[in-house]
Tab-separated table of C-alpha atoms in Angstrom:
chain	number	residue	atom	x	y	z
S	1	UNK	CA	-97.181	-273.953	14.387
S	2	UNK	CA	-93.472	-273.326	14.220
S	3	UNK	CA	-92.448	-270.744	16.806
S	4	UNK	CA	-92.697	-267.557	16.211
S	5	UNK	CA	-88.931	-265.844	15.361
S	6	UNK	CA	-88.100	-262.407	17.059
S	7	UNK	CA	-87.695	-260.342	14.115
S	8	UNK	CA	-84.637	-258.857	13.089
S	9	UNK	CA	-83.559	-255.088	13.388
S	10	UNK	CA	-80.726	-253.570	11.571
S	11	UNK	CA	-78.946	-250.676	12.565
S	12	UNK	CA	-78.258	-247.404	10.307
S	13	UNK	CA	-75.376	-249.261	8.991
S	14	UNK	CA	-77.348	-252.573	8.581
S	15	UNK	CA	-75.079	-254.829	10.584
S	16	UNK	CA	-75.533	-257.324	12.917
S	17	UNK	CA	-74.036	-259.123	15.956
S	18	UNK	CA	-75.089	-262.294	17.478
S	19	UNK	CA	-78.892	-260.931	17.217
S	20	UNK	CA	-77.804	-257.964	18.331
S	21	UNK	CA	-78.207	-254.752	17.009
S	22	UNK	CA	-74.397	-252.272	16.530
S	23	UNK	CA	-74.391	-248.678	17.707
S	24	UNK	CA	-72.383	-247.501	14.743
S	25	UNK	CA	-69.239	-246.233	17.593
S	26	UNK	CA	-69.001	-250.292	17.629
S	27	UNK	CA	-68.544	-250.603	14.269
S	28	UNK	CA	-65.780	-248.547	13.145
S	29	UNK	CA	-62.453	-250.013	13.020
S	30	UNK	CA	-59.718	-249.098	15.464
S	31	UNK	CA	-57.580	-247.504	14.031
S	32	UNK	CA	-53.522	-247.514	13.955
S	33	UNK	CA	-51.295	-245.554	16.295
S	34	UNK	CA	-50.149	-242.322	14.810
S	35	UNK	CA	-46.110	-242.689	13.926
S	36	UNK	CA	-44.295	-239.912	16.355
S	37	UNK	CA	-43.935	-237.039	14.584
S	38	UNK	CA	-40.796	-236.528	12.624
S	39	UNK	CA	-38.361	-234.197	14.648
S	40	UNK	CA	-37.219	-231.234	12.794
S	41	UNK	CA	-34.431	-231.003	10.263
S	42	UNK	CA	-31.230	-229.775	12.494
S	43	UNK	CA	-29.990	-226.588	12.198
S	44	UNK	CA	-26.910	-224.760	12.235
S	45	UNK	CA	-24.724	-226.207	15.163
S	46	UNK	CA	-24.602	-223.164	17.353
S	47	UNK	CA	-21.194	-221.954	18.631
S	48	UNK	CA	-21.244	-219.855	21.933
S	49	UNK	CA	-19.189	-216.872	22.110
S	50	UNK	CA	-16.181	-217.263	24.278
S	51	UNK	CA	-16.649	-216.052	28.047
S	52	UNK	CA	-15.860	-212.198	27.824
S	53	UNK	CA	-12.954	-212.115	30.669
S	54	UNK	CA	-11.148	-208.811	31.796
S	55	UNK	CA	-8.971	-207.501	33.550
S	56	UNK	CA	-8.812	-205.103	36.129
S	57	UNK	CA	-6.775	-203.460	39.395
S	58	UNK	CA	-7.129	-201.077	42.125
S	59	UNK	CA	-6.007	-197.490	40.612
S	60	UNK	CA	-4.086	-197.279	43.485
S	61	UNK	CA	-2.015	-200.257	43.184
S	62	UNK	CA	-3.154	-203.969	43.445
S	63	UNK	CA	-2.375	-207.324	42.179
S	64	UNK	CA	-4.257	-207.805	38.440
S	65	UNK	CA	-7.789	-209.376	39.449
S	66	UNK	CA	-9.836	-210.941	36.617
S	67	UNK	CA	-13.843	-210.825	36.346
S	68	UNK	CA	-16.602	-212.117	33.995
S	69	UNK	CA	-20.748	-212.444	33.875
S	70	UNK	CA	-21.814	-208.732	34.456
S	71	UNK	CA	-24.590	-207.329	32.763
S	72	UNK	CA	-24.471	-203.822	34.413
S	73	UNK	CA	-22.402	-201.109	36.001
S	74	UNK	CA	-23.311	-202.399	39.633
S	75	UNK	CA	-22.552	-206.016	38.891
S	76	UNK	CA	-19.444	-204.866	37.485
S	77	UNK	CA	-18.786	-203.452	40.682
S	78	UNK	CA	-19.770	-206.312	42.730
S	79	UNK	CA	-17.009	-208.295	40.628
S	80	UNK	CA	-14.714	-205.892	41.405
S	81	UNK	CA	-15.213	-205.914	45.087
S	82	UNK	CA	-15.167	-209.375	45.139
S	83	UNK	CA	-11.879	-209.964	43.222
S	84	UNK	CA	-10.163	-207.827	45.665
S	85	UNK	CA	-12.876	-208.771	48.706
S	86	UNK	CA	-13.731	-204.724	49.570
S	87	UNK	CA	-17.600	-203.628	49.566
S	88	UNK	CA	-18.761	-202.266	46.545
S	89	UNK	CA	-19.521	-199.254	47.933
S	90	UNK	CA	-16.025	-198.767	47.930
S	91	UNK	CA	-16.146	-197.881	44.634
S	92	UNK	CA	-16.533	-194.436	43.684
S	93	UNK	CA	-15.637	-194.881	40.052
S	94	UNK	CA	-13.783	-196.684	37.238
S	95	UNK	CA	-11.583	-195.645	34.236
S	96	UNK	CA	-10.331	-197.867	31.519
S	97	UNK	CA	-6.594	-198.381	30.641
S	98	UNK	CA	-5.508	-195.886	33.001
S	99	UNK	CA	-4.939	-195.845	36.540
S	100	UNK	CA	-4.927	-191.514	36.626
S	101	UNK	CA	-8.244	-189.495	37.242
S	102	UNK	CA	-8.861	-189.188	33.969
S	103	UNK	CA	-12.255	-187.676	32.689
S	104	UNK	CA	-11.891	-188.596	29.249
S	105	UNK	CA	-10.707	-192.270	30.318
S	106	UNK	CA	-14.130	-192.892	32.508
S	107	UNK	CA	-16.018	-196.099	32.237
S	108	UNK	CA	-19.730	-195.610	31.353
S	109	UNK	CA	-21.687	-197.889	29.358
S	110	UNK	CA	-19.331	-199.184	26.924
S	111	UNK	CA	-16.269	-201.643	27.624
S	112	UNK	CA	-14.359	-202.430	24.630
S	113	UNK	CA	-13.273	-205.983	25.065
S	114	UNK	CA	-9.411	-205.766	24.947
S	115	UNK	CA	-10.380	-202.291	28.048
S	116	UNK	CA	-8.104	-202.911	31.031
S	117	UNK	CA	-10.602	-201.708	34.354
S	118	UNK	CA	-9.507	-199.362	37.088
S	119	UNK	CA	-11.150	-199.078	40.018
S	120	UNK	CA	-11.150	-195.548	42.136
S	121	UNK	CA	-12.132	-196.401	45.583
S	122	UNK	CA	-12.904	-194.178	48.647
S	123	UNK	CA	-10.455	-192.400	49.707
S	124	UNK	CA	-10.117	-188.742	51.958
S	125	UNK	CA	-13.494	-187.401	53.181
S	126	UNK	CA	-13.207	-183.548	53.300
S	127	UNK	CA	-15.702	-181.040	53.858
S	128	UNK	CA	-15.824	-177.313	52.282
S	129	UNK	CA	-17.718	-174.419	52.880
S	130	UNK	CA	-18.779	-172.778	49.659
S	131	UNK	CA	-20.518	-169.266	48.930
S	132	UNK	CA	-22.115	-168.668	45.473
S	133	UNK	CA	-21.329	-165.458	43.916
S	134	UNK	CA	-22.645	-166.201	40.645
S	135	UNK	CA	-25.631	-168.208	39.202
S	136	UNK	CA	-23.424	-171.023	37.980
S	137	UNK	CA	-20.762	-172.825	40.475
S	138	UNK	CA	-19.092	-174.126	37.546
S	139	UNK	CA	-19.513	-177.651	38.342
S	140	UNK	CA	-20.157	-180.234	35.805
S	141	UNK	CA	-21.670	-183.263	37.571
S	142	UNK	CA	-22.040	-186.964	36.394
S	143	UNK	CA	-22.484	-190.638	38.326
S	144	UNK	CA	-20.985	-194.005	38.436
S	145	UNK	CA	-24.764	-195.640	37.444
S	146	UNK	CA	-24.230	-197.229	41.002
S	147	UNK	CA	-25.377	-194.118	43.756
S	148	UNK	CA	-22.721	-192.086	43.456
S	149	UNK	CA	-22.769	-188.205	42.035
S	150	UNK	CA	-19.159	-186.624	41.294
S	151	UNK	CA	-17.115	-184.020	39.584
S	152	UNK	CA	-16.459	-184.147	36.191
S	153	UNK	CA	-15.230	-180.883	35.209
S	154	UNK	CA	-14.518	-177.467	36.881
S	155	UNK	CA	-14.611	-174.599	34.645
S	156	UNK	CA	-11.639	-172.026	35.026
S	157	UNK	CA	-12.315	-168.793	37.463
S	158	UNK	CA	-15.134	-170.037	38.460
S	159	UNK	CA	-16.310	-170.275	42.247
S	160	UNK	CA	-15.320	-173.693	42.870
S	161	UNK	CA	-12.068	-173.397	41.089
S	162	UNK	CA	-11.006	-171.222	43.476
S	163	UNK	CA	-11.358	-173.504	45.976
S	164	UNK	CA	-8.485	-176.002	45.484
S	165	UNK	CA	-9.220	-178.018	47.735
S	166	UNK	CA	-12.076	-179.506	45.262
S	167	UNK	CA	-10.964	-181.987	43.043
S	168	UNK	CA	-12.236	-183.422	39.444
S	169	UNK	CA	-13.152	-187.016	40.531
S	170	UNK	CA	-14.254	-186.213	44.192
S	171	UNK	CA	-17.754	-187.527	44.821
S	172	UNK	CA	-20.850	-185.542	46.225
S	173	UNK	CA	-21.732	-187.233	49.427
S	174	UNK	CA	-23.697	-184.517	51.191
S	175	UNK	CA	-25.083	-181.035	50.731
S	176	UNK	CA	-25.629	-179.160	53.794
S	177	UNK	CA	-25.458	-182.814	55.884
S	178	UNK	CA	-27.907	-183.921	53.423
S	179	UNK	CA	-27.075	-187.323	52.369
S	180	UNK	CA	-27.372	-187.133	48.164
S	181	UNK	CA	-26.385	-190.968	47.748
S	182	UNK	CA	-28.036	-192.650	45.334
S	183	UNK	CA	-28.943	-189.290	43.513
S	184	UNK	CA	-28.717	-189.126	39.628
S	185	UNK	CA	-26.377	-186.394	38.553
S	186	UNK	CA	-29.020	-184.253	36.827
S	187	UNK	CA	-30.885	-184.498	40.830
S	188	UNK	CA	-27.565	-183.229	42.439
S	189	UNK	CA	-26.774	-180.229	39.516
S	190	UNK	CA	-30.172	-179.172	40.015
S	191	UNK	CA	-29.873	-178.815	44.043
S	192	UNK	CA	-26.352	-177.121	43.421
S	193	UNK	CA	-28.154	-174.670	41.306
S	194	UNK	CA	-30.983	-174.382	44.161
S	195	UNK	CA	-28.322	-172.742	46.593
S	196	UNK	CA	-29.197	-169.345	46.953
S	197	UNK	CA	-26.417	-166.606	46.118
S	198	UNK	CA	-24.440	-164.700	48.842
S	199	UNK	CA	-25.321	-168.295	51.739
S	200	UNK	CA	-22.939	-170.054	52.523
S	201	UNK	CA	-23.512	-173.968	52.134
S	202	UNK	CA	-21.616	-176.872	52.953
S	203	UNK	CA	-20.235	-179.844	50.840
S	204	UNK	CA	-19.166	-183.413	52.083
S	205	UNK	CA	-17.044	-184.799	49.447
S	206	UNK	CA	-14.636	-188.083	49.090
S	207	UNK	CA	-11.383	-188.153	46.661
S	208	UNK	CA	-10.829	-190.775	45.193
S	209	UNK	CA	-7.846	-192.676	47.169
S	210	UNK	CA	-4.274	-191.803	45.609
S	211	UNK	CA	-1.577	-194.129	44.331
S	212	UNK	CA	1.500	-194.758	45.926
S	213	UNK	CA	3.668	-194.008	43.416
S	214	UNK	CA	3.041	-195.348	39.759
S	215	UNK	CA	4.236	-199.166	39.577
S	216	UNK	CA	5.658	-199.368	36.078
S	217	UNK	CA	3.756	-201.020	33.234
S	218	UNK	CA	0.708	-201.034	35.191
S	219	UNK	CA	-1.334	-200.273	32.529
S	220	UNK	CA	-0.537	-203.121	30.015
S	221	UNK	CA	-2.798	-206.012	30.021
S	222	UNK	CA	-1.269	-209.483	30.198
S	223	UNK	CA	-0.676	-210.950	26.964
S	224	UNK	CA	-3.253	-213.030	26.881
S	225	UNK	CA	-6.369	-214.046	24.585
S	226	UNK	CA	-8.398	-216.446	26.812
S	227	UNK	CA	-12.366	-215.064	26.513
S	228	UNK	CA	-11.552	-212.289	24.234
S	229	UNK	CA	-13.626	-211.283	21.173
S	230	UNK	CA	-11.520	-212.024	17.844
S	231	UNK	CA	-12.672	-208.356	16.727
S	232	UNK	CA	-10.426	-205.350	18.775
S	233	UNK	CA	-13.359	-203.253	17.298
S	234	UNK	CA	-16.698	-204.504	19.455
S	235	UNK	CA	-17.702	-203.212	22.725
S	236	UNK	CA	-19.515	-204.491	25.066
S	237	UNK	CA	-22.585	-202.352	26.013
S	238	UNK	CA	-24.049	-202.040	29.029
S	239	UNK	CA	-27.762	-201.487	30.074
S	240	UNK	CA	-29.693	-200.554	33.418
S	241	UNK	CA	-32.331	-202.684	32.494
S	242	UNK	CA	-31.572	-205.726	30.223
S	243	UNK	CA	-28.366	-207.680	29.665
S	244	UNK	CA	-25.049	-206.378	28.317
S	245	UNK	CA	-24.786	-206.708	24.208
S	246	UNK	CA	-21.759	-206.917	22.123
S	247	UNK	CA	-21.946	-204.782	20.016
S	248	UNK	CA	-19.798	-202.592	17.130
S	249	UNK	CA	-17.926	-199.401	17.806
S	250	UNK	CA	-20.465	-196.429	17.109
S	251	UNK	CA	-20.320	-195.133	13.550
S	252	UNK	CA	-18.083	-191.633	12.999
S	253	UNK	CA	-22.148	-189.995	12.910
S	254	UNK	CA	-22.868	-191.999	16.053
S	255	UNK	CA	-19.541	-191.052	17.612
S	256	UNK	CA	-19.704	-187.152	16.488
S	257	UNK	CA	-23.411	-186.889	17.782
S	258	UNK	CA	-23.180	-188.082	20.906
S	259	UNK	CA	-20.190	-185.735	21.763
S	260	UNK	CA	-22.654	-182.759	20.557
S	261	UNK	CA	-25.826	-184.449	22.541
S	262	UNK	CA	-23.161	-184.717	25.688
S	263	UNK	CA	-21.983	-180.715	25.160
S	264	UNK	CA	-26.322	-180.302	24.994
S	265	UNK	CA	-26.372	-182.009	28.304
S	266	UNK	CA	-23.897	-179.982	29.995
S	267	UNK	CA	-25.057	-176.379	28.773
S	268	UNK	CA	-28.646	-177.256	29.845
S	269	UNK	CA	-28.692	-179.488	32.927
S	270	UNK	CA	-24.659	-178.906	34.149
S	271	UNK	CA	-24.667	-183.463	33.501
S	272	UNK	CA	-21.958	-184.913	31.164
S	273	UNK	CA	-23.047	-188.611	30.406
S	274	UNK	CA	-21.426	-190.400	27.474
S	275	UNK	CA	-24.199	-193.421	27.899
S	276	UNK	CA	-27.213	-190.972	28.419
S	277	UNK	CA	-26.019	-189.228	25.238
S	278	UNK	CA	-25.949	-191.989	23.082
S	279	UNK	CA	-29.667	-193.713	23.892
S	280	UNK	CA	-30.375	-190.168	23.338
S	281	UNK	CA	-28.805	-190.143	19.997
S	282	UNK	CA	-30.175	-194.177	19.255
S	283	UNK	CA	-33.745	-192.783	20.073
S	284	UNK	CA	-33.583	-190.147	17.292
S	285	UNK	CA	-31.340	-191.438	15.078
S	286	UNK	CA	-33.951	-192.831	12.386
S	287	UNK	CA	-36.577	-190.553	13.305
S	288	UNK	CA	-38.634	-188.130	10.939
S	289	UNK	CA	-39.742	-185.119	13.091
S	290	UNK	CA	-38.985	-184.095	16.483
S	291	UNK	CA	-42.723	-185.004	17.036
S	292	UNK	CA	-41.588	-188.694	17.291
S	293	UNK	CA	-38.280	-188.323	18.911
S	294	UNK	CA	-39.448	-186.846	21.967
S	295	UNK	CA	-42.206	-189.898	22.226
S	296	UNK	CA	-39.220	-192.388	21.563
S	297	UNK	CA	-37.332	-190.463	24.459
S	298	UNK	CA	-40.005	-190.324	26.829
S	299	UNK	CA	-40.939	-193.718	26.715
S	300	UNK	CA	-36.845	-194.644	27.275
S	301	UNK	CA	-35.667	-191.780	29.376
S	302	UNK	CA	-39.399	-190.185	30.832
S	303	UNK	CA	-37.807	-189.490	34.430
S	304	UNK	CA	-35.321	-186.689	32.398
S	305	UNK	CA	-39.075	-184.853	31.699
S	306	UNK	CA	-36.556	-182.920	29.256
S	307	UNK	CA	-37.383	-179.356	28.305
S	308	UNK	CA	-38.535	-179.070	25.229
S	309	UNK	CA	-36.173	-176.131	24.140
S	310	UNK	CA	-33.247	-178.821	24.931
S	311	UNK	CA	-35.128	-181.800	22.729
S	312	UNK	CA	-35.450	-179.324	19.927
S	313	UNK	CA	-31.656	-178.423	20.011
S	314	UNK	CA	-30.585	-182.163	20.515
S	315	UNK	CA	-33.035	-182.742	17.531
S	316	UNK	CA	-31.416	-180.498	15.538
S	317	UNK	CA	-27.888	-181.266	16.491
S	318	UNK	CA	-28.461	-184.625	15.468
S	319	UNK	CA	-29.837	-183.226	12.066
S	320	UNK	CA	-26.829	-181.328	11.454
S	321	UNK	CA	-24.413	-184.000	11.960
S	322	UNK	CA	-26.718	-186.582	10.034
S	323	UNK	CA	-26.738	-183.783	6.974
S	324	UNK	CA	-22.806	-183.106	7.139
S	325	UNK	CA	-23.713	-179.498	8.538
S	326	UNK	CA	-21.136	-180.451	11.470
């Protein structure tokens, strides 16, 4: 008898190795290494703005100091201070291409990019007693966006323009020995308007410290181009939260409602506040009804808590300017 053979199995495939039976893993081929992907097509070569450099001085006289890389009012500051190596809480406030207390010259969120910078810094501490006779004091009150409340206006025959020792540009450092640093300017109008009639009260204030005498052409910046913008007509915008943009000069509607959002402020909460007036006005600008303006504004300015009588009249003013009515 011829021995017996081992029969043969075949697997699902029916293949065969060396009497062995293949899974069907083993018999698939190995396959090739995938190529590396392609990288993408390039793009547009990008070409980085030029480092926005400016320059600045001590309003009351200093060698021309130059700073970059701020994003904010108290960065700007701690440039400042570090140009000229004070504290930057030596700095009560700045104005732009002038050296003078000038309300109307005051830095607040926008620099435009040829702006010469003047810094205000502490200067004579003074104290004054003060006795309302009226509701108002006739105070108009805005900040630095760094801690620090102070005078923007005084109203004519009013109680504190009889006191001349009071000063547009002197900052609000205590009421009654209460320290109000790092206050917002609506917080220290509404305490002023909190002291009861016929009581005396007590303010700590600091000037701004004075020039010695003007040094001639101080307000001309060199003649130079290095980091500027090619455009005279972009500013560069500052935020509290976020980094600084470059951005265009507002619009004549931007421009004519934010002066009539700023007047709103100042009637209703005795602020003025060029850069609170215009994220008001950017909030509303392109809105339908007042409905969603005031959720636009309380979801960028909620810690206001506006009244609603003063949201309805900024709604409106902005209406009236959008519609040619102004």
């Amino acid at each position: 008898d011829s021995p017996q053979q081992q029969p043969l199995s075949f697997n699902e495939q029916g293949l065969m190795q060396n009497g062995e039976v293949m899974s069907p893993q083993d018999s698939k081929p190995t396959a090739p290494p995938l190529p590396p992907p392609s990288p993408p097509p390039p793009g547009p070569p990008e070409y980085p703005r030029p480092r926005l450099i400016f320059h600045t001085q001590l309003a009351h006289g200093s060698p021309t100091g130059r700073i970059h890389g701020f994003t904010n009012v108290k960065e700007l500051y701690a440039k400042i201070a570090e140009v000229f190596n004070i504290s930057p809480s030596e700095i009560l406030f700045c104005t732009l291409n002038s050296h003078k207390v000038d309300m109307q010259k005051l830095l607040g969120g926008q620099i435009g990019l040829e702006d010469f910078i003047f810094a205000h810094v502490r200067g004579e501490t003074k104290e004054v007693e003060v006795t309302k006779t009226e509701d108002a004091l006739g105070l108009t009150i805005t900040d630095n966006g760094a801690g620090y409340a102070f005078i923007k206006r005084i109203k004519e025959g009013s109680t504190i323009d009889r006191l001349k020792t009071v000063c547009v540009g002197d900052h609000i450092e205590a009421i009654n020995d209460q320290s109000i640093v790092g206050c917002r300017h609506y917080e220290v109008a509404k305490m002023l308007k909190e002291q009861p009639r016929g009581i005396p009260f007590t303010l700590r204030l600091v000037g701004p410290k004075k020039a010695f005498d003007m040094i001639g052409m101080r307000t001309r910046a060199p003649k130079s181009n290095e980091g500027k913008m090619v455009n005279g007509k972009e500013t560069l915008r500052l935020r509290s939260k976020g980094s600084a943009t470059v951005q265009e000069v507002q619009n004549e509607f931007e421009e004519q409602a934010t002066k009539k959002v700023d007047d709103l402020l100042e009637s209703y909460m005795g602020i003025r506040d060029l850069e609170l007036a215009t994220t008001i006005v950017e909030a509303g600008k392109d809105k339908k009804n007042p409905d969603d303006f005031a959720e636009a504004l309380d979801s960028v300015l909620g810690d206001f808590a506006f009244p609603d009588v003063f949201l309805f009249d900024v709604w409106g003013a902005i209406g009236d300017v959008k519609n040619g009515r102004i």
